[in-house]
CSV table of N, CA and C in Angstrom, one decimal:
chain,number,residue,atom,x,y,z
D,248,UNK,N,7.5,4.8,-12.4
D,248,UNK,CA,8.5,4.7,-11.4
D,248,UNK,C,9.1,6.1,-11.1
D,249,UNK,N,9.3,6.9,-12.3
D,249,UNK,CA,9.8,8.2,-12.4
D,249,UNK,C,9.1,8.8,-10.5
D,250,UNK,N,7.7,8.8,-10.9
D,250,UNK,CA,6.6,9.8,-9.6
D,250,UNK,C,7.1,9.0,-8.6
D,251,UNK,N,7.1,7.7,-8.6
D,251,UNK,CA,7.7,7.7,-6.9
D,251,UNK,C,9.0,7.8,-6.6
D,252,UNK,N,10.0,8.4,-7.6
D,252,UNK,CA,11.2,8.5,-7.3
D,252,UNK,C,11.2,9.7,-6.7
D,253,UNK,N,10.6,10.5,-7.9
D,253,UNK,CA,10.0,12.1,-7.2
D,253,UNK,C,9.5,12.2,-5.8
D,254,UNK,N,8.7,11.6,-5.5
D,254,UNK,CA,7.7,11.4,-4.2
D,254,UNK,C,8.8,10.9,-2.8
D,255,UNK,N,9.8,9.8,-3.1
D,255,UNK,CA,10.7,9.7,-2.0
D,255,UNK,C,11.8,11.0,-2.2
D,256,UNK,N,12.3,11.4,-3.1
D,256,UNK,CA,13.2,12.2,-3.1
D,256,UNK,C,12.4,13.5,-2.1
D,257,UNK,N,11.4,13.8,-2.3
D,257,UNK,CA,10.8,15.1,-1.7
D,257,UNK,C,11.0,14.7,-0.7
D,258,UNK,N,10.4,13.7,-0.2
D,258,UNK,CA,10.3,12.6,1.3
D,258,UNK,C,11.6,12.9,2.3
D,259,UNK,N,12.8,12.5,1.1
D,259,UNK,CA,14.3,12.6,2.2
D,259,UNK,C,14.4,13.1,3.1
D,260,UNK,N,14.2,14.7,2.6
D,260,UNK,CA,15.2,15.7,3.6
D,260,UNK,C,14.0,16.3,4.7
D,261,UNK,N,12.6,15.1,4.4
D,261,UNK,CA,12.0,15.3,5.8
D,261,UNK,C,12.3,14.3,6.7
D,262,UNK,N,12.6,12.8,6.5
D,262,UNK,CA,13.4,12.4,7.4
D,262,UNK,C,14.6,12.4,7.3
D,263,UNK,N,15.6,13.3,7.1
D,263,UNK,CA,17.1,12.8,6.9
D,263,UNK,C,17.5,13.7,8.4
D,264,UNK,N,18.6,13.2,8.5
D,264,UNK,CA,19.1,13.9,10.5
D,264,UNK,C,20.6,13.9,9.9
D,265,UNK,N,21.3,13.4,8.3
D,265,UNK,CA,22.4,13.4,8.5
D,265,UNK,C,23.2,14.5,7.6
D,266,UNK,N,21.9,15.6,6.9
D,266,UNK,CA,22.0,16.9,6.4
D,266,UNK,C,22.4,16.0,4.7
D,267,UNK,N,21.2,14.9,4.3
D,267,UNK,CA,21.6,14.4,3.1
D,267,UNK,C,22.5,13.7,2.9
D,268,UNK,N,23.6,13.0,4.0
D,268,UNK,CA,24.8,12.5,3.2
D,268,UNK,C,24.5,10.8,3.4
D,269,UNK,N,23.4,10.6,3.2
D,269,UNK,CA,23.2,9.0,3.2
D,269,UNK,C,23.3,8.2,4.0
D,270,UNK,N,23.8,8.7,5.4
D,270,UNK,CA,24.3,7.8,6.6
D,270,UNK,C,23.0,7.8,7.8
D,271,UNK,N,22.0,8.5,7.5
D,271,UNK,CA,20.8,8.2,9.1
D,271,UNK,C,19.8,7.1,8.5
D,272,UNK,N,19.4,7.2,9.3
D,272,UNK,CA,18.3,5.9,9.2
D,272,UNK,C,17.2,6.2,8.0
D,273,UNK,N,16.7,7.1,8.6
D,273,UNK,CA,15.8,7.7,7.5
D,273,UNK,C,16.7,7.9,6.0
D,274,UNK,N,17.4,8.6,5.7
D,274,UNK,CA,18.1,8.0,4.3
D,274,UNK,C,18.4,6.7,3.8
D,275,UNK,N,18.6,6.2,4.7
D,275,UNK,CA,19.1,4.6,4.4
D,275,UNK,C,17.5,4.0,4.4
D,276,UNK,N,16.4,4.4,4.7
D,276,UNK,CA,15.2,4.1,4.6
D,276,UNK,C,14.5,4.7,3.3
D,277,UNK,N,14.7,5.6,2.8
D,277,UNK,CA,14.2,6.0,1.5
D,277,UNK,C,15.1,5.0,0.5
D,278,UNK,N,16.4,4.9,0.3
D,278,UNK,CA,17.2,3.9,-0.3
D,278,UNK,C,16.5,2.7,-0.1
D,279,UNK,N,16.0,2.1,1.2
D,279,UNK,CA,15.4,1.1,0.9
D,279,UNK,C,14.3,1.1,0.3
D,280,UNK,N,13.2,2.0,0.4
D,280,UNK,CA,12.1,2.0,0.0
D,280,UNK,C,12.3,1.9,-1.9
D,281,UNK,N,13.2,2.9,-2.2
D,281,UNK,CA,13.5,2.8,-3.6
D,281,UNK,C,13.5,1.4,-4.6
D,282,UNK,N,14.9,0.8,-3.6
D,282,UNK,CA,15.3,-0.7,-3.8
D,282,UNK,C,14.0,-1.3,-4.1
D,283,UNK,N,13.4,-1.3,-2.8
D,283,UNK,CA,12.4,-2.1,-2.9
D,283,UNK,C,10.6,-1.9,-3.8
D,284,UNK,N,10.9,-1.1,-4.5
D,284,UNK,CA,9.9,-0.7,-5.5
D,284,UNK,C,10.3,-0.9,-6.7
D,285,UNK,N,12.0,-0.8,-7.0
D,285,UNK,CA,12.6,-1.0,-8.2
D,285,UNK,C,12.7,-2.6,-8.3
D,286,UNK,N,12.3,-3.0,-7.7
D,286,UNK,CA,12.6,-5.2,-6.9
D,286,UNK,C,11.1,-5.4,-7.9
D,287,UNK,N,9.8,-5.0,-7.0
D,287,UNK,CA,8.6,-5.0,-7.7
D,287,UNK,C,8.5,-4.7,-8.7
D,288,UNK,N,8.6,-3.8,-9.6
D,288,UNK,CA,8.8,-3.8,-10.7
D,288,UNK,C,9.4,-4.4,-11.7
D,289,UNK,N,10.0,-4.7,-11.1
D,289,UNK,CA,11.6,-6.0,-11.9
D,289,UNK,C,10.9,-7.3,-11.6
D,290,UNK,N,9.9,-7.7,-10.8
D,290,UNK,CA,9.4,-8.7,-10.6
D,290,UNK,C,7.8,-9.1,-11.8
D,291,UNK,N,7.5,-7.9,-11.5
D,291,UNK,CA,6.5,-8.0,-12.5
D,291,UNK,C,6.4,-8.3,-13.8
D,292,UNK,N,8.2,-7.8,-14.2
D,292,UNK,CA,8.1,-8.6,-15.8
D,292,UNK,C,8.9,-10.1,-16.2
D,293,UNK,N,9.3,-10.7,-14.7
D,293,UNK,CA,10.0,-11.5,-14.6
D,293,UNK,C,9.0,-13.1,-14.8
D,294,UNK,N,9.5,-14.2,-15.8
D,294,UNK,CA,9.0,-15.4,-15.6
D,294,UNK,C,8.8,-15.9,-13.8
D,295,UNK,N,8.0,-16.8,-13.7
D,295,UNK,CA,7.3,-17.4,-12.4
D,295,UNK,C,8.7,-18.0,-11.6
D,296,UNK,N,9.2,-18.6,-12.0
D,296,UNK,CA,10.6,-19.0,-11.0
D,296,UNK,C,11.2,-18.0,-10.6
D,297,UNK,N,11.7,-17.0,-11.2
D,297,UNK,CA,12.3,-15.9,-11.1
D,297,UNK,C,11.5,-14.9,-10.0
D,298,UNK,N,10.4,-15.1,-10.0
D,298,UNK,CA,9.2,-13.9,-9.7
D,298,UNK,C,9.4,-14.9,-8.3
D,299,UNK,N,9.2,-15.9,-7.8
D,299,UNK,CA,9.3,-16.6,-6.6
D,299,UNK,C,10.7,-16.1,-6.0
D,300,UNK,N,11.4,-16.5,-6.5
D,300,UNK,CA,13.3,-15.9,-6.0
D,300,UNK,C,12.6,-14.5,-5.1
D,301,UNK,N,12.1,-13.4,-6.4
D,301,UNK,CA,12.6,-12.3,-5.8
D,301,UNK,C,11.1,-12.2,-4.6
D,302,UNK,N,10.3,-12.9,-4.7
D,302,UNK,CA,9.3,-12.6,-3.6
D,302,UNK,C,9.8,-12.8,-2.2
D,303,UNK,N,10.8,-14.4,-2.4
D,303,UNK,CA,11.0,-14.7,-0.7
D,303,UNK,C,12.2,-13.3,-0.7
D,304,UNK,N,12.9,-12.6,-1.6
D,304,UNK,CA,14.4,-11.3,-1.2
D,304,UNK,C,12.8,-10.5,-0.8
D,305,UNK,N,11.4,-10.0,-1.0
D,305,UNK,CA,11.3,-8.8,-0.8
D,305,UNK,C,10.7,-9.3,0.6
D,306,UNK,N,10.1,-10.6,1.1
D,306,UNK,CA,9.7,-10.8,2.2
D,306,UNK,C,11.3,-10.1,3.1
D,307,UNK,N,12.4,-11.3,3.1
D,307,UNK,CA,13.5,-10.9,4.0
D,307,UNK,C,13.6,-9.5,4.2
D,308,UNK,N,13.5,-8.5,3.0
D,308,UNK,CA,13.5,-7.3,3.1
D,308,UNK,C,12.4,-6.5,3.4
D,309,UNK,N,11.2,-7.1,3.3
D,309,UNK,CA,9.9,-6.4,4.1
D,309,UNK,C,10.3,-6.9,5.8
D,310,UNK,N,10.9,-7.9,6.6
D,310,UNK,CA,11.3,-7.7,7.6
D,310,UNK,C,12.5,-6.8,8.1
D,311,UNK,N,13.3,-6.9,7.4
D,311,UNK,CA,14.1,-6.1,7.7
D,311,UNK,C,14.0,-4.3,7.9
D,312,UNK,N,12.8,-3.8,6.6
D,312,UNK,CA,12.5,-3.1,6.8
D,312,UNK,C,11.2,-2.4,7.9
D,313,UNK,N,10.8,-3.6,8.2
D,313,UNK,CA,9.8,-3.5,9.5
D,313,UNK,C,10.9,-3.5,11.0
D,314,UNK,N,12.1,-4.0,10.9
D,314,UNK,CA,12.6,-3.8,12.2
D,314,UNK,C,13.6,-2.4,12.2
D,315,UNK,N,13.7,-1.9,11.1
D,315,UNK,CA,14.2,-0.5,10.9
D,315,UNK,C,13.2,0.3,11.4
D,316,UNK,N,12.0,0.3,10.8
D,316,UNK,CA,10.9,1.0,11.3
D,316,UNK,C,10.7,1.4,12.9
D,317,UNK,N,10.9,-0.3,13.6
D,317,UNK,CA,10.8,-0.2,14.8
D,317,UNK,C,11.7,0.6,15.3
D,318,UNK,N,13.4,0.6,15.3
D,318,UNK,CA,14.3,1.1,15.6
D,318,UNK,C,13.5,2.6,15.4
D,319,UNK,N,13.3,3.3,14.1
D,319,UNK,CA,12.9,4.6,14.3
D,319,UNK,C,11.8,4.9,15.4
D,320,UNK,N,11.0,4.2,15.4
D,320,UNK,CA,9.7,4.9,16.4
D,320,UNK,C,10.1,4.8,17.5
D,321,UNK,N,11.2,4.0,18.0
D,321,UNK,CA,11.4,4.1,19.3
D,321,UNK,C,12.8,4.8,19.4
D,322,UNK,N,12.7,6.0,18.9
D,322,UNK,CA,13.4,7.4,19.1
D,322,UNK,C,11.5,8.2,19.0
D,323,UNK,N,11.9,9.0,20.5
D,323,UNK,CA,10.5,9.7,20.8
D,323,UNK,C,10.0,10.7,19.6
D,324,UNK,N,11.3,11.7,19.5
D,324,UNK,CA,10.9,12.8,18.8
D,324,UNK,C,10.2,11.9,17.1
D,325,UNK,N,11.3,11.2,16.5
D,325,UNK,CA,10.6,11.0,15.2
D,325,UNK,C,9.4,9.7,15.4
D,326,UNK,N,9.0,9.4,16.2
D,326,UNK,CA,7.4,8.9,16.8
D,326,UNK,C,6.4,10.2,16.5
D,327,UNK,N,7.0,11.0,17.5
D,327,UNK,CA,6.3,11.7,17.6
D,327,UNK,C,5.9,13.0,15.9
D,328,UNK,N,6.6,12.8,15.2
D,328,UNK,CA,6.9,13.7,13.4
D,328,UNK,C,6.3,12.4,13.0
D,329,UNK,N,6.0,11.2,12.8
D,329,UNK,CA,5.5,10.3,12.3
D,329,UNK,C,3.9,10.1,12.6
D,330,UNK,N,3.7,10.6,14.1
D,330,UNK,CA,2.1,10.6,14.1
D,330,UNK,C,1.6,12.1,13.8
D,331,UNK,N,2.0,13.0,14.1
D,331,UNK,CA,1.7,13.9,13.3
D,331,UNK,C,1.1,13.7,12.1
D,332,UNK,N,2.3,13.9,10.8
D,332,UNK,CA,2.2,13.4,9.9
D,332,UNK,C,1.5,12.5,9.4
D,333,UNK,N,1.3,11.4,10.1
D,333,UNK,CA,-0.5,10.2,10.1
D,333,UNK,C,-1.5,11.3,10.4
D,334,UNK,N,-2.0,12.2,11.3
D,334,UNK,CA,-2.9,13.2,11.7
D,334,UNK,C,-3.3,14.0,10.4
D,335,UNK,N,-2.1,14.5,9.7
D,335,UNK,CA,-2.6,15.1,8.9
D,335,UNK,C,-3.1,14.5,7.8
D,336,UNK,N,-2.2,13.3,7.3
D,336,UNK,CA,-2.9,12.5,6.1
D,336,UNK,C,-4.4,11.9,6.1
D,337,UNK,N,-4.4,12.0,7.5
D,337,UNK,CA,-5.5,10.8,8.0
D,337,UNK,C,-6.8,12.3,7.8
D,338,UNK,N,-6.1,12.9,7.6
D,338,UNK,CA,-7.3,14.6,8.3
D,338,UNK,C,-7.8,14.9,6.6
D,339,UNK,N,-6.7,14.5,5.7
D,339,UNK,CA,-7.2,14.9,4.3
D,339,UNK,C,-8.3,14.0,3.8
D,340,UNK,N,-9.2,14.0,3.7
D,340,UNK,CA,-10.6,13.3,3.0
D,340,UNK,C,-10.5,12.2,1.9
D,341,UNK,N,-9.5,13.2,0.7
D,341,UNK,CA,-9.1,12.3,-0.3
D,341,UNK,C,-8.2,11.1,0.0
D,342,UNK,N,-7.2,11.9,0.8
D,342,UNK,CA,-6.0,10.8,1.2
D,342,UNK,C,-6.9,9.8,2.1
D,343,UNK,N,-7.8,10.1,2.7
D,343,UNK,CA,-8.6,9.2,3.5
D,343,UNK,C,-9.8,7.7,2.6
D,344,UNK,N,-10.1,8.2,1.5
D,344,UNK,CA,-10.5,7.7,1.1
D,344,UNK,C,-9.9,6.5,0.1
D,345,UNK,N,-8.9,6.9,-0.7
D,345,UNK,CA,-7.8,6.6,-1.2
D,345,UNK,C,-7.0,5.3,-0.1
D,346,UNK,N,-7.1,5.4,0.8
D,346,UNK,CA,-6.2,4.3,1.9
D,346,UNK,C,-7.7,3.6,2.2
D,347,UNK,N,-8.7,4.1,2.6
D,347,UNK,CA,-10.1,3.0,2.7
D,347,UNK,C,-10.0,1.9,1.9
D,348,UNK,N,-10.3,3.0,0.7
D,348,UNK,CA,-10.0,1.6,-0.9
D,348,UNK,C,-8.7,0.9,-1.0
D,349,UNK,N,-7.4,1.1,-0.5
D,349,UNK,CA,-6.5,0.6,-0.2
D,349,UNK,C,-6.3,-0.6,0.8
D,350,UNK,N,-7.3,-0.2,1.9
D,350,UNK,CA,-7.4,-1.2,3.1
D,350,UNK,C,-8.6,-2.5,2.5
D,351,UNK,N,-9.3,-2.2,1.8
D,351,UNK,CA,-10.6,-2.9,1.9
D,351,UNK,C,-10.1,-3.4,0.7
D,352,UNK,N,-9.2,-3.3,-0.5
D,352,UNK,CA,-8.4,-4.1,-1.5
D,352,UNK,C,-7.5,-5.5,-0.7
D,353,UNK,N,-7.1,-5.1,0.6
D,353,UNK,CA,-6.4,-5.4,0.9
D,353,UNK,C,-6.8,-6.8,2.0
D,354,UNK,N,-8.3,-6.6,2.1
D,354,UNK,CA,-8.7,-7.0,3.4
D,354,UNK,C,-9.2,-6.8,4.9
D,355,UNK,N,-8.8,-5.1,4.8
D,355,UNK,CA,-8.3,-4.6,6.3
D,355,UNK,C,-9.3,-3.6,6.3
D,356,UNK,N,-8.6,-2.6,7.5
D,356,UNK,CA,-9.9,-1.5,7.2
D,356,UNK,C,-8.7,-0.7,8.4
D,357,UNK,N,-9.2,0.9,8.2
D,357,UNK,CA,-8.7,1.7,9.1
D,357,UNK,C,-9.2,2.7,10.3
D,358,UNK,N,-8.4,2.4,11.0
D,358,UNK,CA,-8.7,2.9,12.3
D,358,UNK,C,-10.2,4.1,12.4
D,359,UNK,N,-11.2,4.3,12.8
D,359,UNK,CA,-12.1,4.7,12.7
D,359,UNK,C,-11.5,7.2,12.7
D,360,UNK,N,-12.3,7.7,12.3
D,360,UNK,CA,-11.9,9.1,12.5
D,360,UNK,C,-12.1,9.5,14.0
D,361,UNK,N,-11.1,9.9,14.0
D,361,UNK,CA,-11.2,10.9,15.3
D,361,UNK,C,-12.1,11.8,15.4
């Protein structure tokens, strides 16, 4: 847990707009993301009734955080720092292959290279 605390912490103050103080979207969006990794984890050592509870909280909260998302992208500029940012990930080889195996775990597959 420690590395992804590290990994959103670095993350912040690339989306933060409110100079750190917890109030923009993107802050309140790493907060979520935390929550919701620290939920998973807390789920995984939880008995099966309990592990049900917290799956339908992470669904409600996997929507909620998908309509946050939306709200962001439809502000141009951070659309526009979000595909970027896809461009370059997508441009790294390892990080490319790493999300293949991630998609094809998953079922899915990604958008072909540019």
């Amino acid at each position: 847990m420690s590395e992804l605390h590290l990994a959103l912490d670095r993350l912040r103050p690339q989306v933060c707009h409110c100079g750190l103080k917890g109030e923009c979207l993107g802050c309140k969006g790493i907060e979520m993301l935390r929550a919701q990794a620290e939920a998973v984890v807390a789920a995984a050592s939880q008995p099966v009734l309990i592990q049900v509870a917290q799956e339908a909280a992470m669904k409600d909260m996997a929507s909620r955080f998908q309509g946050m998302t939306e709200r962001l992208l439809s502000d141009p500029e951070i659309r526009r720092s979000a595909e970027d940012m896809q461009q370059k990930l997508m441009s790294d080889p390892e990080t490319r292959d790493l999300l293949e195996e991630l998609m094809r775990r998953l079922g899915g597959s990604l958008p072909p290279e540019e």
